[in-house]
mmCIF file of C-alpha atoms in Angstrom:
data_model
loop_
_atom_site.group_PDB
_atom_site.id
_atom_site.type_symbol
_atom_site.label_atom_id
_atom_site.label_comp_id
_atom_site.label_asym_id
_atom_site.label_seq_id
_atom_site.Cartn_x
_atom_site.Cartn_y
_atom_site.Cartn_z
ATOM 1 C CA UNK A 1 -7.532 6.341 -1.017
ATOM 2 C CA UNK A 2 -4.117 5.236 0.170
ATOM 3 C CA UNK A 3 -2.930 4.928 3.779
ATOM 4 C CA UNK A 4 0.572 4.260 5.041
ATOM 5 C CA UNK A 5 0.527 2.346 8.307
ATOM 6 C CA UNK A 6 3.615 2.535 10.498
ATOM 7 C CA UNK A 7 4.145 -0.294 12.976
ATOM 8 C CA UNK A 8 7.128 -1.635 14.833
ATOM 9 C CA UNK A 9 6.153 -3.305 18.098
ATOM 10 C CA UNK A 10 4.292 -6.465 19.019
ATOM 11 C CA UNK A 11 1.197 -4.618 20.338
ATOM 12 C CA UNK A 12 1.031 -2.561 17.147
ATOM 13 C CA UNK A 13 1.146 -5.698 15.010
ATOM 14 C CA UNK A 14 -1.698 -7.251 16.960
ATOM 15 C CA UNK A 15 -3.846 -4.110 16.848
ATOM 16 C CA UNK A 16 -3.215 -3.541 13.162
ATOM 17 C CA UNK A 17 -4.613 -6.959 12.259
ATOM 18 C CA UNK A 18 -8.282 -5.961 12.295
ATOM 19 C CA UNK A 19 -7.691 -2.441 10.989
ATOM 20 C CA UNK A 20 -5.654 -3.715 8.017
ATOM 21 C CA UNK A 21 -8.334 -6.295 7.270
ATOM 22 C CA UNK A 22 -11.081 -3.652 7.324
ATOM 23 C CA UNK A 23 -9.039 -1.320 5.107
ATOM 24 C CA UNK A 24 -8.628 -4.102 2.526
ATOM 25 C CA UNK A 25 -12.351 -4.925 2.694
ATOM 26 C CA UNK A 26 -13.154 -1.252 2.076
ATOM 27 C CA UNK A 27 -10.868 -1.186 -0.963
ATOM 28 C CA UNK A 28 -8.393 1.189 0.665
ATOM 29 C CA UNK A 29 -4.797 0.681 -0.390
ATOM 30 C CA UNK A 30 -2.514 0.206 2.603
ATOM 31 C CA UNK A 31 1.254 0.355 2.545
ATOM 32 C CA UNK A 32 2.850 -1.015 5.716
ATOM 33 C CA UNK A 33 6.165 0.175 7.124
ATOM 34 C CA UNK A 34 7.631 -1.983 9.905
ATOM 35 C CA UNK A 35 10.418 -0.164 11.715
ATOM 36 C CA UNK A 36 11.794 -3.275 13.390
ATOM 37 C CA UNK A 37 11.578 -1.834 16.901
ATOM 38 C CA UNK A 38 10.537 -5.373 17.883
ATOM 39 C CA UNK A 39 12.461 -7.494 15.458
ATOM 40 C CA UNK A 40 12.917 -11.131 16.468
ATOM 41 C CA UNK A 41 10.548 -13.904 15.454
ATOM 42 C CA UNK A 42 8.845 -14.152 18.870
ATOM 43 C CA UNK A 43 8.248 -10.405 19.103
ATOM 44 C CA UNK A 44 7.357 -9.788 15.474
ATOM 45 C CA UNK A 45 7.597 -12.496 12.828
ATOM 46 C CA UNK A 46 5.251 -14.979 14.464
ATOM 47 C CA UNK A 47 2.380 -12.487 14.335
ATOM 48 C CA UNK A 48 2.540 -12.137 10.576
ATOM 49 C CA UNK A 49 2.056 -15.887 10.274
ATOM 50 C CA UNK A 50 -0.410 -16.514 13.119
ATOM 51 C CA UNK A 51 -2.623 -13.478 12.503
ATOM 52 C CA UNK A 52 -2.336 -13.711 8.708
ATOM 53 C CA UNK A 53 -1.025 -10.188 8.444
ATOM 54 C CA UNK A 54 0.335 -9.238 5.059
ATOM 55 C CA UNK A 55 4.111 -8.947 5.116
ATOM 56 C CA UNK A 56 5.166 -5.307 5.438
ATOM 57 C CA UNK A 57 5.949 -3.447 2.255
ATOM 58 C CA UNK A 58 8.990 -1.975 3.985
ATOM 59 C CA UNK A 59 11.034 -3.402 6.838
ATOM 60 C CA UNK A 60 13.482 -0.809 8.158
ATOM 61 C CA UNK A 61 15.173 -3.067 10.729
ATOM 62 C CA UNK A 62 16.173 -0.420 13.278
ATOM 63 C CA UNK A 63 16.281 -2.787 16.284
ATOM 64 C CA UNK A 64 17.151 -1.716 19.842
ATOM 65 C CA UNK A 65 19.069 1.458 20.617
ATOM 66 C CA UNK A 66 18.965 4.495 22.891
ATOM 67 C CA UNK A 67 15.658 6.390 22.535
ATOM 68 C CA UNK A 68 17.098 9.300 20.578
ATOM 69 C CA UNK A 69 19.219 7.170 18.289
ATOM 70 C CA UNK A 70 16.401 4.716 17.616
ATOM 71 C CA UNK A 71 13.788 7.400 16.983
ATOM 72 C CA UNK A 72 16.163 9.445 14.820
ATOM 73 C CA UNK A 73 17.081 6.484 12.620
ATOM 74 C CA UNK A 74 13.410 5.609 12.216
ATOM 75 C CA UNK A 75 12.528 9.198 11.355
ATOM 76 C CA UNK A 76 15.167 9.327 8.623
ATOM 77 C CA UNK A 77 14.037 6.070 7.011
ATOM 78 C CA UNK A 78 10.291 6.705 7.331
ATOM 79 C CA UNK A 79 10.687 10.152 5.790
ATOM 80 C CA UNK A 80 12.445 8.654 2.750
ATOM 81 C CA UNK A 81 9.558 6.252 2.187
ATOM 82 C CA UNK A 82 6.886 8.918 2.701
ATOM 83 C CA UNK A 83 8.612 11.162 0.168
ATOM 84 C CA UNK A 84 8.668 8.284 -2.333
ATOM 85 C CA UNK A 85 5.119 7.007 -1.771
ATOM 86 C CA UNK A 86 2.224 9.430 -1.908
ATOM 87 C CA UNK A 87 -0.606 8.789 0.528
ATOM 88 C CA UNK A 88 -3.714 10.419 1.924
ATOM 89 C CA UNK A 89 -3.012 9.571 5.576
ATOM 90 C CA UNK A 90 -0.399 8.056 7.834
ATOM 91 C CA UNK A 91 -1.770 5.716 10.487
ATOM 92 C CA UNK A 92 0.074 5.184 13.773
ATOM 93 C CA UNK A 93 -0.726 3.186 16.895
ATOM 94 C CA UNK A 94 -0.010 3.770 20.557
ATOM 95 C CA UNK A 95 2.997 5.382 22.163
ATOM 96 C CA UNK A 96 6.228 3.764 21.006
ATOM 97 C CA UNK A 97 9.301 5.316 19.421
ATOM 98 C CA UNK A 98 7.905 3.975 16.139
ATOM 99 C CA UNK A 99 4.774 6.069 16.741
ATOM 100 C CA UNK A 100 6.746 9.224 17.471
ATOM 101 C CA UNK A 101 9.027 8.812 14.456
ATOM 102 C CA UNK A 102 6.057 8.147 12.187
ATOM 103 C CA UNK A 103 4.031 11.127 13.308
ATOM 104 C CA UNK A 104 7.023 13.490 13.097
ATOM 105 C CA UNK A 105 7.944 12.339 9.594
ATOM 106 C CA UNK A 106 4.364 12.665 8.362
ATOM 107 C CA UNK A 107 3.562 16.040 9.882
ATOM 108 C CA UNK A 108 6.758 17.633 8.529
ATOM 109 C CA UNK A 109 5.694 16.442 5.062
ATOM 110 C CA UNK A 110 2.165 17.823 5.594
ATOM 111 C CA UNK A 111 0.549 14.383 5.559
ATOM 112 C CA UNK A 112 -2.461 14.063 7.900
ATOM 113 C CA UNK A 113 -1.984 11.577 10.740
ATOM 114 C CA UNK A 114 -4.482 9.145 12.238
ATOM 115 C CA UNK A 115 -3.633 8.114 15.819
ATOM 116 C CA UNK A 116 -5.210 4.940 17.150
ATOM 117 C CA UNK A 117 -5.189 4.790 20.972
ATOM 118 C CA UNK A 118 -5.257 8.548 21.323
ATOM 119 C CA UNK A 119 -5.835 10.180 24.682
ATOM 120 C CA UNK A 120 -4.339 7.505 26.874
ATOM 121 C CA UNK A 121 -2.294 8.947 29.744
ATOM 122 C CA UNK A 122 -0.235 7.775 32.700
ATOM 123 C CA UNK A 123 0.541 11.367 33.792
ATOM 124 C CA UNK A 124 4.120 10.252 34.415
ATOM 125 C CA UNK A 125 6.374 12.323 32.174
ATOM 126 C CA UNK A 126 9.379 10.279 33.281
ATOM 127 C CA UNK A 127 8.054 7.549 31.000
ATOM 128 C CA UNK A 128 9.211 7.999 27.380
ATOM 129 C CA UNK A 129 5.866 6.580 26.237
ATOM 130 C CA UNK A 130 3.974 9.377 27.989
ATOM 131 C CA UNK A 131 5.944 11.991 26.056
ATOM 132 C CA UNK A 132 5.291 10.064 22.833
ATOM 133 C CA UNK A 133 1.530 9.960 23.618
ATOM 134 C CA UNK A 134 1.295 13.688 24.275
ATOM 135 C CA UNK A 135 3.272 14.728 21.206
ATOM 136 C CA UNK A 136 1.430 12.301 18.941
ATOM 137 C CA UNK A 137 -1.999 13.428 20.122
ATOM 138 C CA UNK A 138 -1.136 17.101 19.714
ATOM 139 C CA UNK A 139 0.012 16.840 16.116
ATOM 140 C CA UNK A 140 -2.355 14.172 14.765
ATOM 141 C CA UNK A 141 -5.412 15.248 12.794
ATOM 142 C CA UNK A 142 -7.680 12.267 13.510
ATOM 143 C CA UNK A 143 -7.749 10.765 16.994
ATOM 144 C CA UNK A 144 -9.319 7.412 17.837
ATOM 145 C CA UNK A 145 -9.641 7.248 21.615
ATOM 146 C CA UNK A 146 -10.490 3.831 23.106
ATOM 147 C CA UNK A 147 -12.236 4.954 26.328
ATOM 148 C CA UNK A 148 -14.334 7.830 27.641
ATOM 149 C CA UNK A 149 -11.376 8.892 29.790
ATOM 150 C CA UNK A 150 -9.152 8.982 26.694
ATOM 151 C CA UNK A 151 -11.750 11.055 24.845
ATOM 152 C CA UNK A 152 -11.694 13.583 27.696
ATOM 153 C CA UNK A 153 -7.911 13.872 27.425
#
């Protein structure tokens, strides 16, 4: 089995630490794409060293931008990688622009998506993250919800 994990923000790096470790222990091949949404050493690089995360297989380096521009650039680059590398699942975390770009690229290529942190809601659609959460949950095939409230959603 092969999984492509898409990360890009500090919280995603931290959360992926244990999941990546467990995937390796289970003998599951993981390819990591880092979009660069959080890109400086304090927001990204330090976690690879301190948490002993394997360096990403791909670093896109998108950096900061307007939501649409950032998400669009990520989508283009993630899609290229997904078309090049076959996988059984794409794994995304949370509610960032990285998450949205990853799930859109995967679903359009008919690759099943695993969403970690599914079901979380603020019920404030003025927050870009809330839109990302809703869209990601609706088009992911496997949802890992962290609380009973998230399971209900």
